Coordinates of C-alpha atoms in Angstrom, one line a residue:
M1 CA -4.2 9.8 -22.0
K2 CA -0.7 8.8 -20.9
Q3 CA 2.1 11.4 -21.1
Y4 CA 4.0 9.2 -23.5
N5 CA 1.1 9.2 -25.9
K6 CA 0.8 13.0 -25.6
L7 CA 4.5 13.4 -26.3
G8 CA 4.2 11.3 -29.5
I9 CA 1.2 13.4 -30.7
I10 CA 2.9 16.7 -30.0
L11 CA 6.1 15.6 -31.7
G12 CA 4.2 14.4 -34.7
I13 CA 2.3 17.7 -35.0
G14 CA 5.6 19.5 -34.6
I15 CA 7.2 17.6 -37.5
V16 CA 4.1 18.1 -39.7
T17 CA 4.0 21.9 -39.1
V18 CA 7.7 22.2 -39.7
I19 CA 7.2 20.6 -43.1
I20 CA 4.1 22.7 -43.9
Q21 CA 5.8 26.0 -43.1
F22 CA 9.5 25.5 -43.9
V23 CA 9.2 23.0 -46.8
L24 CA 5.9 23.9 -48.4
G25 CA 6.1 27.5 -47.4
Q26 CA 2.6 27.7 -45.9
Q27 CA 2.8 29.7 -42.7
L28 CA -0.9 30.3 -41.9
P29 CA -1.9 26.6 -41.9
A30 CA 1.1 25.8 -39.6
Q31 CA 0.1 28.6 -37.3
I32 CA -3.5 27.5 -37.2
I33 CA -2.5 23.9 -36.4
I34 CA -0.1 24.9 -33.7
T35 CA -2.6 27.4 -32.2
L36 CA -5.4 24.8 -32.1
T37 CA -3.0 22.2 -30.7
G38 CA -1.9 24.6 -28.0
I39 CA -5.5 25.5 -27.1
V40 CA -6.5 21.8 -26.8
F41 CA -3.5 20.9 -24.6
A42 CA -3.9 24.0 -22.5
L43 CA -7.6 23.1 -21.9
M44 CA -6.5 19.5 -21.0
M45 CA -3.9 20.9 -18.5
L46 CA -6.5 23.3 -17.1
K47 CA -8.9 20.4 -16.5
E48 CA -6.1 18.5 -14.7
M49 CA -5.1 21.6 -12.7
I50 CA -8.7 22.2 -11.5
K51 CA -8.9 18.5 -10.4
T52 CA -5.6 18.9 -8.6
L53 CA -6.7 22.1 -6.8
R54 CA -9.9 20.5 -5.7
S55 CA -8.0 17.7 -4.1
G56 CA -6.1 20.2 -2.0
D57 CA -2.8 20.0 -4.0
Y58 CA -1.0 22.4 -6.2
G59 CA 1.6 22.2 -8.9
V60 CA 3.4 23.9 -11.8
D61 CA 0.6 23.7 -14.3
L62 CA -0.8 27.2 -14.0
L63 CA 2.5 28.9 -15.1
A64 CA 2.8 26.5 -18.0
I65 CA -0.8 27.2 -19.2
T66 CA -0.3 30.9 -18.9
A67 CA 3.0 30.8 -20.9
I68 CA 1.3 28.8 -23.7
V69 CA -1.8 31.0 -23.9
A70 CA 0.3 34.2 -23.8
T71 CA 2.6 33.2 -26.6
L72 CA -0.3 32.1 -28.8
A73 CA -2.1 35.3 -28.0
V74 CA 0.7 37.5 -29.3
G75 CA 1.4 35.3 -32.3
E76 CA 4.5 33.5 -31.1
Y77 CA 3.2 30.1 -32.0
W78 CA 6.6 28.4 -32.5
A79 CA 7.6 29.5 -28.9
A80 CA 4.3 27.9 -27.8
M81 CA 5.2 24.7 -29.6
L82 CA 8.6 24.5 -28.0
I83 CA 7.0 25.1 -24.6
L84 CA 4.6 22.2 -25.2
I85 CA 7.3 19.8 -26.3
M86 CA 9.4 20.6 -23.2
L87 CA 6.5 20.5 -20.9
I88 CA 5.0 17.2 -22.1
G89 CA 8.5 15.7 -22.4
G90 CA 9.1 16.6 -18.8
N91 CA 5.7 15.1 -17.8
S92 CA 6.6 11.9 -19.6
L93 CA 9.8 11.6 -17.6
E94 CA 7.9 12.3 -14.4
E95 CA 5.3 9.7 -15.3
Y96 CA 8.1 7.1 -15.5
A97 CA 9.8 8.3 -12.3
A98 CA 6.5 8.3 -10.3
K99 CA 4.4 5.6 -11.8
K100 CA 3.2 3.0 -9.4
A101 CA 3.6 -0.7 -10.0
G102 CA 0.0 -1.7 -10.7
S103 CA 0.0 -5.3 -9.6
E104 CA 0.0 -5.3 -5.8
L105 CA -2.7 -8.0 -5.7
K106 CA -1.4 -10.1 -8.5
S107 CA 0.9 -12.3 -6.4
L108 CA -1.6 -12.7 -3.6
I109 CA -4.4 -13.7 -6.0
D110 CA -2.1 -16.0 -8.0
N111 CA -1.0 -17.8 -4.9
S112 CA -4.5 -18.1 -3.4
P113 CA -5.6 -21.8 -3.0
Q114 CA -7.5 -22.8 -6.1
I115 CA -8.4 -26.5 -5.6
A116 CA -9.7 -28.3 -2.5
H117 CA -9.9 -32.1 -2.0
R118 CA -13.5 -32.5 -0.7
I119 CA -14.7 -35.8 0.8
V120 CA -17.9 -37.0 -0.9
K121 CA -19.2 -40.4 0.1
Q122 CA -15.8 -41.3 1.5
Q123 CA -14.1 -40.5 -1.8
Q124 CA -12.0 -37.4 -2.6
D125 CA -13.4 -35.1 -5.2
D126 CA -11.3 -32.1 -6.4
V127 CA -13.4 -29.0 -6.5
K128 CA -12.7 -25.3 -6.9
V129 CA -12.2 -23.6 -3.5
A130 CA -15.0 -21.1 -4.2
A131 CA -17.4 -24.1 -4.4
V132 CA -16.5 -25.3 -0.9
L133 CA -19.3 -24.9 1.7
I134 CA -19.3 -24.5 5.4
G135 CA -19.4 -28.0 7.0
D136 CA -17.6 -29.8 4.1
H137 CA -14.8 -32.2 5.0
L138 CA -11.5 -31.6 3.1
V139 CA -8.3 -33.5 2.9
V140 CA -5.1 -31.4 3.1
K141 CA -2.1 -33.3 1.8
P142 CA 1.5 -32.8 3.0
G143 CA 3.0 -29.6 1.7
E144 CA -0.3 -28.2 0.4
I145 CA -1.7 -24.8 1.2
I146 CA -4.8 -24.9 3.5
P147 CA -7.6 -23.7 1.2
V148 CA -10.1 -22.2 3.7
D149 CA -10.5 -21.6 7.4
G150 CA -11.6 -24.6 9.4
H151 CA -10.5 -27.0 12.1
V152 CA -8.9 -30.4 12.3
I153 CA -11.2 -33.4 12.6
Q154 CA -8.7 -36.1 11.9
G155 CA -4.9 -36.4 12.1
Q156 CA -2.2 -34.4 13.7
G157 CA 0.9 -32.6 12.6
N158 CA 2.7 -29.3 12.2
V159 CA 1.5 -26.4 10.1
D160 CA 3.6 -23.5 8.8
E161 CA 1.7 -20.3 9.6
S162 CA 4.7 -18.0 9.1
S163 CA 3.3 -16.4 5.9
L164 CA 0.2 -15.3 7.9
T165 CA 1.4 -14.5 11.4
G166 CA 5.1 -14.0 11.0
E167 CA 5.9 -16.7 13.5
S168 CA 8.7 -18.8 12.1
Q169 CA 8.2 -21.8 14.3
P170 CA 5.7 -24.5 13.0
V171 CA 2.5 -24.8 15.0
S172 CA 1.4 -28.3 16.2
K173 CA -2.2 -29.1 15.1
Q174 CA -4.4 -31.8 16.6
V175 CA -8.1 -32.6 16.5
D176 CA -10.3 -29.5 17.1
D177 CA -7.4 -27.1 16.5
K178 CA -8.1 -24.2 14.0
L179 CA -6.6 -24.1 10.6
L180 CA -6.1 -20.8 8.7
S181 CA -6.2 -20.6 4.9
G182 CA -2.8 -19.7 3.4
A183 CA -0.9 -21.7 6.0
I184 CA 1.1 -24.7 4.7
N185 CA 0.5 -28.2 5.9
G186 CA 3.6 -30.2 7.1
D187 CA 4.4 -33.8 6.5
T188 CA 1.2 -35.5 7.4
V189 CA -2.3 -35.7 6.0
L190 CA -4.9 -33.6 7.8
V191 CA -8.7 -33.9 7.5
M192 CA -10.5 -30.7 8.2
Q193 CA -14.0 -29.3 8.5
V194 CA -14.8 -26.0 6.7
D195 CA -15.7 -23.2 9.1
K196 CA -15.7 -20.2 6.6
L197 CA -16.3 -19.8 2.9
A198 CA -13.3 -19.0 0.8
K199 CA -14.2 -15.3 0.4
D200 CA -14.3 -14.9 4.2
S201 CA -11.2 -16.9 5.0
Q202 CA -7.9 -15.5 6.3
Y203 CA -6.0 -15.4 3.0
Q204 CA -8.7 -13.5 1.1
Q205 CA -8.9 -11.1 4.0
L206 CA -5.2 -10.3 3.4
V207 CA -6.1 -9.6 -0.3
K208 CA -8.8 -7.2 0.8
L209 CA -6.4 -5.5 3.3
V210 CA -3.9 -4.9 0.5
R211 CA -6.6 -3.4 -1.7
I212 CA -7.8 -1.1 1.1
A213 CA -4.3 0.0 2.1
G214 CA -3.4 0.6 -1.5
N215 CA -6.4 2.9 -2.0
S216 CA -5.5 4.9 1.1
P217 CA -2.3 6.8 0.1
S218 CA -0.9 9.4 2.5
H219 CA -0.8 13.0 1.5
F220 CA 2.6 14.1 0.2
V221 CA 3.8 17.2 -1.5
R222 CA 6.4 16.7 -4.2
L223 CA 9.6 18.7 -4.4
A224 CA 8.7 20.4 -7.7
D225 CA 5.3 21.4 -6.4
R226 CA 6.8 22.9 -3.2
Y227 CA 8.7 25.4 -5.3
A228 CA 5.9 26.0 -7.8
V229 CA 3.9 28.6 -5.9
P230 CA 6.6 31.0 -4.9
F231 CA 8.2 30.7 -8.4
T232 CA 4.8 31.4 -10.1
L233 CA 4.2 34.5 -7.9
I234 CA 7.7 35.9 -8.7
T235 CA 7.2 35.2 -12.4
Y236 CA 3.8 37.0 -12.6
L237 CA 5.2 39.9 -10.7
I238 CA 8.2 40.3 -13.0
A239 CA 6.0 39.8 -16.2
G240 CA 3.4 42.2 -14.9
V241 CA 6.0 44.9 -14.2
A242 CA 7.5 44.4 -17.6
W243 CA 4.1 44.8 -19.3
F244 CA 3.3 47.9 -17.2
L245 CA 6.6 49.5 -18.0
A246 CA 6.7 48.6 -21.8
K247 CA 2.9 49.1 -22.3
D248 CA 3.2 46.0 -24.5
P249 CA 1.6 42.6 -23.9
V250 CA 4.3 41.0 -26.0
R251 CA 6.8 41.8 -23.2
F252 CA 4.5 39.9 -20.8
A253 CA 4.7 36.8 -23.1
E254 CA 8.5 37.1 -23.5
V255 CA 9.0 37.0 -19.8
L256 CA 6.7 34.1 -19.3
V257 CA 8.4 32.1 -22.1
V258 CA 11.8 32.1 -20.3
A259 CA 9.9 31.4 -17.0
S260 CA 8.3 28.2 -18.3
P261 CA 8.8 25.9 -15.3
C262 CA 10.9 23.2 -17.1
P263 CA 13.6 23.1 -14.4
L264 CA 10.8 22.1 -12.0
I265 CA 9.3 19.7 -14.4
L266 CA 12.5 18.2 -15.6
A267 CA 15.2 18.5 -13.0
A268 CA 13.4 16.8 -10.1
P269 CA 12.2 13.8 -12.1
V270 CA 15.6 13.3 -13.8
A271 CA 17.3 13.4 -10.4
M272 CA 14.8 10.8 -9.3
V273 CA 15.6 8.5 -12.2
S274 CA 19.2 9.0 -11.5
G275 CA 18.7 8.1 -7.8
M276 CA 16.6 5.1 -8.8
S277 CA 19.4 3.9 -11.1
R278 CA 22.0 4.3 -8.4
S279 CA 19.7 2.3 -6.0
S280 CA 19.3 -0.5 -8.5
R281 CA 23.1 -0.8 -8.8
N282 CA 23.1 -1.3 -5.0
G283 CA 20.5 -4.1 -5.2
I284 CA 17.6 -1.8 -4.3
V285 CA 14.6 -1.5 -6.6
V286 CA 12.7 1.7 -6.1
K287 CA 9.4 1.6 -7.9
T288 CA 8.3 5.2 -7.8
G289 CA 9.9 8.7 -7.8
D290 CA 7.8 9.9 -4.9
V291 CA 9.3 7.1 -2.8
I292 CA 12.7 8.8 -3.0
E293 CA 11.4 12.0 -1.5
K294 CA 9.6 10.1 1.3
L295 CA 12.6 8.0 2.1
A296 CA 14.8 11.1 2.3
T297 CA 12.6 12.6 5.1
A298 CA 11.5 9.4 6.9
Q299 CA 11.0 9.8 10.6
T300 CA 10.0 6.3 11.5
A301 CA 11.2 2.8 10.5
I302 CA 8.9 -0.1 11.4
F303 CA 10.2 -3.7 11.1
D304 CA 8.6 -7.1 11.1
K305 CA 10.6 -9.5 13.2
T306 CA 10.7 -12.9 11.6
G307 CA 12.7 -13.0 8.4
T308 CA 13.4 -9.3 8.6
I309 CA 15.4 -8.5 11.7
T310 CA 15.9 -12.2 12.2
K311 CA 17.0 -14.7 9.5
G312 CA 13.7 -16.5 9.5
Y313 CA 14.9 -20.0 10.3
L314 CA 15.6 -21.8 13.5
T315 CA 19.0 -22.5 14.9
V316 CA 20.2 -24.2 18.1
D317 CA 20.5 -21.8 21.0
Q318 CA 21.3 -23.8 24.1
I319 CA 22.1 -27.4 25.0
K320 CA 21.1 -28.2 28.6
S321 CA 21.9 -31.5 30.4
L322 CA 19.9 -32.4 33.5
T323 CA 21.8 -35.6 34.3
E324 CA 25.3 -37.0 34.2
L325 CA 25.2 -36.8 30.5
T326 CA 27.5 -34.1 29.1
P327 CA 26.0 -31.5 26.7
T328 CA 28.1 -33.0 24.0
E329 CA 26.8 -36.6 24.7
L330 CA 23.2 -35.2 24.9
L331 CA 23.6 -33.5 21.5
S332 CA 25.1 -36.6 20.0
L333 CA 22.1 -38.7 21.0
A334 CA 19.6 -36.1 19.9
V335 CA 21.2 -35.4 16.5
S336 CA 21.7 -39.1 15.8
L337 CA 18.1 -40.0 16.4
E338 CA 16.7 -36.8 14.7
Q339 CA 18.3 -37.9 11.5
N340 CA 15.3 -40.1 11.0
S341 CA 12.9 -37.2 10.9
N342 CA 12.0 -34.5 8.4
H343 CA 10.5 -32.2 11.0
I344 CA 11.8 -28.6 10.8
L345 CA 13.3 -28.8 14.3
A346 CA 14.9 -32.1 13.4
R347 CA 16.4 -30.6 10.2
S348 CA 17.8 -27.6 12.2
L349 CA 19.3 -29.9 14.9
V350 CA 20.9 -32.2 12.3
K351 CA 22.4 -29.2 10.4
Y352 CA 23.8 -27.9 13.7
G353 CA 25.3 -31.3 14.4
Q354 CA 26.9 -31.5 11.0
D355 CA 28.3 -28.0 11.3
N356 CA 29.8 -28.9 14.6
H357 CA 31.0 -32.4 13.6
V358 CA 28.9 -34.2 16.2
E359 CA 29.7 -37.9 16.6
L360 CA 26.8 -40.0 15.4
K361 CA 25.3 -43.0 17.3
S362 CA 23.5 -46.0 16.0
F363 CA 20.1 -47.2 17.1
T364 CA 17.7 -50.1 16.6
D365 CA 13.9 -50.2 16.3
V366 CA 13.7 -46.5 15.3
S367 CA 10.1 -45.2 14.8
E368 CA 8.5 -41.8 14.6
I369 CA 5.3 -40.8 16.4
V370 CA 3.8 -38.1 14.2
G371 CA 3.5 -34.8 16.0
Q372 CA 5.3 -36.2 19.1
G373 CA 8.9 -37.3 18.4
L374 CA 11.1 -40.3 17.8
V375 CA 11.8 -43.4 19.8
A376 CA 14.6 -46.0 19.5
K377 CA 16.7 -48.5 21.4
Q378 CA 20.4 -48.4 22.1
N379 CA 22.0 -51.2 24.2
E380 CA 18.6 -52.1 25.6
K381 CA 17.9 -48.6 26.7
L382 CA 14.9 -46.7 25.4
I383 CA 15.8 -43.4 23.9
K384 CA 13.2 -40.8 23.1
V385 CA 13.5 -37.3 21.6
G386 CA 10.7 -34.8 21.0
K387 CA 8.0 -33.1 23.0
L388 CA 8.3 -33.0 26.8
S389 CA 5.0 -34.9 27.3
F390 CA 6.2 -37.6 24.9
V391 CA 9.7 -38.3 26.3
T392 CA 8.6 -38.5 30.0
T393 CA 5.5 -39.2 32.0
A394 CA 6.8 -37.1 34.8
N395 CA 5.8 -33.4 35.1
P396 CA 9.1 -31.5 35.6
K397 CA 8.8 -27.8 36.3
L398 CA 10.8 -26.2 33.6
D399 CA 10.6 -22.4 32.8
I400 CA 11.5 -22.5 29.1
Q401 CA 10.2 -19.7 26.9
Q402 CA 11.7 -21.0 23.7
T403 CA 11.0 -23.9 21.4
A404 CA 12.8 -27.0 22.6
V405 CA 13.4 -30.6 21.8
Y406 CA 13.7 -32.9 24.9
L407 CA 15.6 -36.2 25.3
S408 CA 15.0 -39.0 27.8
V409 CA 16.7 -42.4 28.5
D410 CA 14.3 -45.0 29.9
H411 CA 11.7 -42.3 30.5
K412 CA 14.0 -40.2 32.6
L413 CA 14.4 -36.7 31.3
C414 CA 18.1 -36.1 30.5
G415 CA 18.0 -32.6 29.0
Y416 CA 16.9 -30.4 26.2
V417 CA 18.0 -28.4 23.2
T418 CA 16.4 -24.9 22.7
F419 CA 16.1 -23.1 19.4
T420 CA 16.0 -19.5 18.4
D421 CA 15.4 -17.5 15.3
E422 CA 18.9 -16.0 14.8
I423 CA 19.1 -12.3 14.6
R424 CA 20.7 -10.9 11.4
P425 CA 24.3 -9.9 12.2
E426 CA 23.8 -6.6 10.4
A427 CA 20.6 -5.7 12.2
E428 CA 22.1 -3.6 15.0
L429 CA 24.3 -1.7 12.6
T430 CA 21.3 -1.0 10.4
M431 CA 19.5 0.6 13.3
R432 CA 22.4 2.8 14.1
Q433 CA 22.8 3.9 10.5
L434 CA 19.1 4.7 10.2
K435 CA 19.4 6.9 13.3
Q436 CA 22.4 8.6 11.8
H437 CA 20.4 9.4 8.7
G438 CA 17.7 11.1 10.8
V439 CA 15.2 8.3 11.2
K440 CA 14.4 9.0 14.8
H441 CA 11.8 6.4 15.7
L442 CA 12.3 2.6 15.4
M443 CA 9.7 0.0 16.2
I444 CA 8.9 -3.7 15.7
L445 CA 5.4 -4.9 14.7
T446 CA 5.2 -8.7 14.9
G447 CA 2.8 -11.6 15.2
D448 CA 5.3 -13.3 17.5
Q449 CA 5.0 -13.5 21.3
I450 CA 6.0 -10.4 23.3
T451 CA 8.9 -11.9 25.3
T452 CA 10.7 -13.1 22.1
A453 CA 10.1 -9.8 20.3
Q454 CA 11.3 -7.7 23.2
S455 CA 14.5 -9.8 23.5
V456 CA 15.2 -9.3 19.8
A457 CA 14.4 -5.6 20.0
Q458 CA 16.8 -5.1 22.9
K459 CA 19.6 -6.8 21.1
V460 CA 19.3 -4.6 18.0
G461 CA 18.6 -1.3 19.7
I462 CA 14.8 -0.9 19.3
S463 CA 12.7 0.3 22.2
D464 CA 9.2 0.3 20.8
V465 CA 7.7 -3.2 20.4
Q466 CA 4.2 -4.3 19.6
A467 CA 3.7 -8.1 19.5
D468 CA 1.0 -10.8 19.1
L469 CA -0.4 -8.8 16.2
L470 CA -2.5 -9.9 13.3
P471 CA -2.1 -8.1 9.9
Q472 CA -5.1 -5.9 10.8
D473 CA -3.4 -4.9 14.0
K474 CA -0.3 -3.9 12.2
I475 CA -2.3 -1.6 9.9
T476 CA -4.0 0.0 12.9
A477 CA -0.6 0.7 14.4
I478 CA 0.7 2.3 11.3
K479 CA -2.5 4.4 10.9
S480 CA -2.1 5.6 14.5
L481 CA 1.3 7.2 13.8
T482 CA 1.2 11.0 14.3
E483 CA 2.3 13.4 11.5
A484 CA 5.5 14.1 13.5
R485 CA 6.4 10.5 13.0
R486 CA 5.8 10.5 9.2
P487 CA 6.9 9.6 6.6
A488 CA 7.0 6.0 8.0
I489 CA 8.9 3.1 6.5
M490 CA 7.6 -0.5 6.9
V491 CA 10.1 -3.3 6.3
G492 CA 8.8 -6.9 5.9
D493 CA 9.1 -10.1 3.9
G494 CA 6.1 -12.3 4.3
V495 CA 2.6 -12.5 2.8
N496 CA 1.3 -11.3 6.2
D497 CA 3.4 -8.1 5.8
A498 CA 1.8 -7.2 2.4
P499 CA -1.1 -5.0 3.8
S500 CA 1.3 -3.2 6.1
L501 CA 3.8 -2.5 3.3
A502 CA 0.9 -1.1 1.2
M503 CA -0.4 1.1 4.1
A504 CA 3.0 2.6 5.1
D505 CA 4.3 5.7 3.4
V506 CA 7.1 3.6 2.1
G507 CA 6.9 -0.2 2.1
I508 CA 10.2 -2.0 1.8
A509 CA 10.3 -5.8 1.1
M510 CA 13.2 -8.1 1.7
G511 CA 12.7 -9.7 -1.6
A512 CA 15.7 -12.0 -1.7
N513 CA 14.0 -14.7 0.4
G514 CA 10.7 -13.0 1.0
S515 CA 7.3 -13.7 -0.5
S516 CA 6.5 -12.2 -3.9
A517 CA 3.3 -10.8 -2.5
A518 CA 5.3 -8.6 -0.1
S519 CA 7.5 -7.5 -3.0
E520 CA 4.5 -6.6 -5.2
S521 CA 2.9 -4.6 -2.4
A522 CA 6.1 -2.7 -1.5
D523 CA 7.5 0.5 -2.9
V524 CA 11.1 -0.7 -2.5
V525 CA 12.4 -4.2 -2.9
I526 CA 15.8 -5.3 -1.5
L527 CA 17.1 -7.8 -3.9
K528 CA 20.0 -8.9 -1.7
D529 CA 19.5 -10.5 1.7
D530 CA 21.1 -7.7 3.6
L531 CA 19.2 -5.5 6.0
R532 CA 21.8 -2.7 5.7
R533 CA 20.4 -1.9 2.3
V534 CA 17.4 -0.4 4.1
A535 CA 19.7 2.3 5.5
K536 CA 21.5 2.5 2.1
A537 CA 18.1 3.2 0.5
V538 CA 17.6 6.1 2.9
E539 CA 21.1 7.4 2.3
I540 CA 20.8 7.3 -1.5
S541 CA 17.4 9.0 -1.3
Q542 CA 18.9 11.8 0.8
D543 CA 21.7 12.3 -1.7
T544 CA 19.2 12.3 -4.5
M545 CA 17.0 14.9 -2.9
R546 CA 20.0 17.1 -2.1
V547 CA 21.1 17.1 -5.8
A548 CA 17.5 17.5 -7.0
K549 CA 17.1 20.6 -4.9
Q550 CA 20.4 22.0 -6.2
A551 CA 19.4 21.3 -9.8
V552 CA 16.0 22.9 -9.3
L553 CA 17.3 26.0 -7.6
L554 CA 20.1 26.4 -10.2
G555 CA 17.5 26.2 -13.0
L556 CA 15.2 28.6 -11.3
F557 CA 18.0 31.1 -10.6
I558 CA 18.9 31.1 -14.3
C559 CA 15.2 31.5 -15.2
V560 CA 14.9 34.5 -12.9
L561 CA 18.0 36.0 -14.4
L562 CA 16.6 35.5 -18.0
M563 CA 13.3 37.0 -16.9
L564 CA 15.0 40.1 -15.8
I565 CA 16.8 40.3 -19.1
A566 CA 13.5 39.7 -21.0
T567 CA 11.9 42.7 -19.3
T568 CA 14.3 44.9 -21.4
G569 CA 12.8 43.5 -24.6
I570 CA 16.1 42.1 -26.0
L571 CA 14.9 38.5 -25.8
P572 CA 12.2 37.7 -28.5
A573 CA 9.8 35.0 -27.4
L574 CA 11.2 32.3 -29.8
V575 CA 14.8 33.1 -28.6
G576 CA 13.5 32.9 -25.0
A577 CA 12.0 29.5 -25.7
M578 CA 15.2 28.3 -27.2
M579 CA 17.1 29.6 -24.1
Q580 CA 15.0 27.2 -22.1
E581 CA 17.0 24.4 -23.7
I582 CA 20.1 25.8 -22.1
I583 CA 18.4 26.0 -18.7
D584 CA 17.0 22.5 -19.1
T585 CA 20.4 21.1 -20.1
V586 CA 22.1 22.7 -17.1
S587 CA 19.4 21.4 -14.8
I588 CA 19.5 17.9 -16.2
L589 CA 23.3 17.5 -16.2
W590 CA 23.3 18.7 -12.5
A591 CA 20.5 16.3 -11.6
L592 CA 22.4 13.4 -13.3
R593 CA 25.5 14.1 -11.3
Q594 CA 25.0 12.0 -8.2
G595 CA 23.5 9.0 -9.9
E596 CA 26.4 8.5 -12.3
V597 CA 23.8 7.5 -15.0
S598 CA 24.7 8.1 -18.6
I599 CA 22.5 10.0 -21.0
I600 CA 22.1 6.7 -23.0
E601 CA 21.0 4.8 -19.9
L602 CA 18.5 7.6 -19.1
Y603 CA 17.2 7.6 -22.7
N604 CA 16.7 3.8 -22.5
K605 CA 14.8 4.1 -19.2
I606 CA 12.5 6.7 -20.6
M607 CA 11.8 5.1 -24.0

């Protein structure tokens, strides 16, 4: 049963018993109802406590159960009712602050390819992807998601595999080249042969990885539970001494009532809600309360490269002329001809030309060779732009590690334009801020090539780089982290990052431009396209935990003081239970301090 439902039941019983005793004047029925209710809820909590202890964890339940049983045993049933209301009310708040978004797989499943164009007797027949068999021939139209794993048997073009591998640059595909499900076809029609069934294809493997990762949570002890054991021992010691000295079990119950662990149950979750509210105002959605605690003590931050540390789209890097043409003239020819193409590199080059006010040239007989480049004439000269093998039959020795577009005039190579995935301007500052906040270890896990990844890492201040990774490899790398390097944050934005985000202690998705699958799998979603908010999330979490500890310790200090007073017998159990309201109010107000969240806002979040 959810805590909200329990709270509704206990409040309903409370109202009914108040009417029975104070309106109808029937004390005994009210006492019986409250006593039975207390016993039932105490048994429910005992069952949960035993389950928790068996899992190797511990919490604040034992002290609460003892307080309820003790007050009922000595006839202080209204005190027991007050304890139940405060206890379940606190648990309801904690349930809100700690609940996990339950739809990690929804986006992946929704975006899974559903229909395939199967060729049957030289005609296209639309069938469900699950019905496709190995050896079938499928047509993949421009812009469509490749439905299953296979290989090209007809056509050539570019395929966007960034959602699977993290590589932002399109991959050229020709006959016999492999195709991965989940990748997006470019501007040409491809005919493929099926190599794997849908359930065994790459995209569905990602779904499985998210499910496995989501079912393998790391062990983590919550703030309230860390204080629970010493506080419980101190409480039993004081209550036992009071009983021994007074020779009266009522004194034991009176001490336990004021020691009911509401500061632990309420203060920490309220502080979490407060911190979550503050995060949301900074464009950071924190899905769970436990995430705040993990972020505050994070030791490692792991980053995907493409779309996370970099902007995720290609920009012109260098313009290199190899003849008498100036770089400006070379760029002018290339931009002018590339206007006639919709290729991703062409679009990037044309945008660069527009931004830099490049003079445009005119051509005749313009044509595009799919997957190769463009060819045209200008003043009887043959101009080509595209792949190196397309623009010239010569075999020049060029050591170019980046993606490039080459240009030739009458088959003579004149130069080239290289492209890079531009690093976010705030990336280096983000790394410095994370280190300042105590995140000691920074690393990159990427599907991109090692040289590119190392270059990016060096520029932003990261020394640990692992490249050429598949999603499975990223999960292995996260699993291999030692306890000294945990909690570990993983920051990503693509579908390929979803399993890693789910496996990490804290998954952070760059949700502004990232995939919804990554956002659903993550514990934190950055709504604004600003990497600095990763460091901001850590900063807010540390502030939240500092205030939460202060609120808890303040509440516990007042509890201990009241326990000592209760040992004298001057605090009846019902008065002690009412005193808990003061302790709770102080703890809550202190916990709300850093988040600047109003009582009305808090109420709206809970209800």
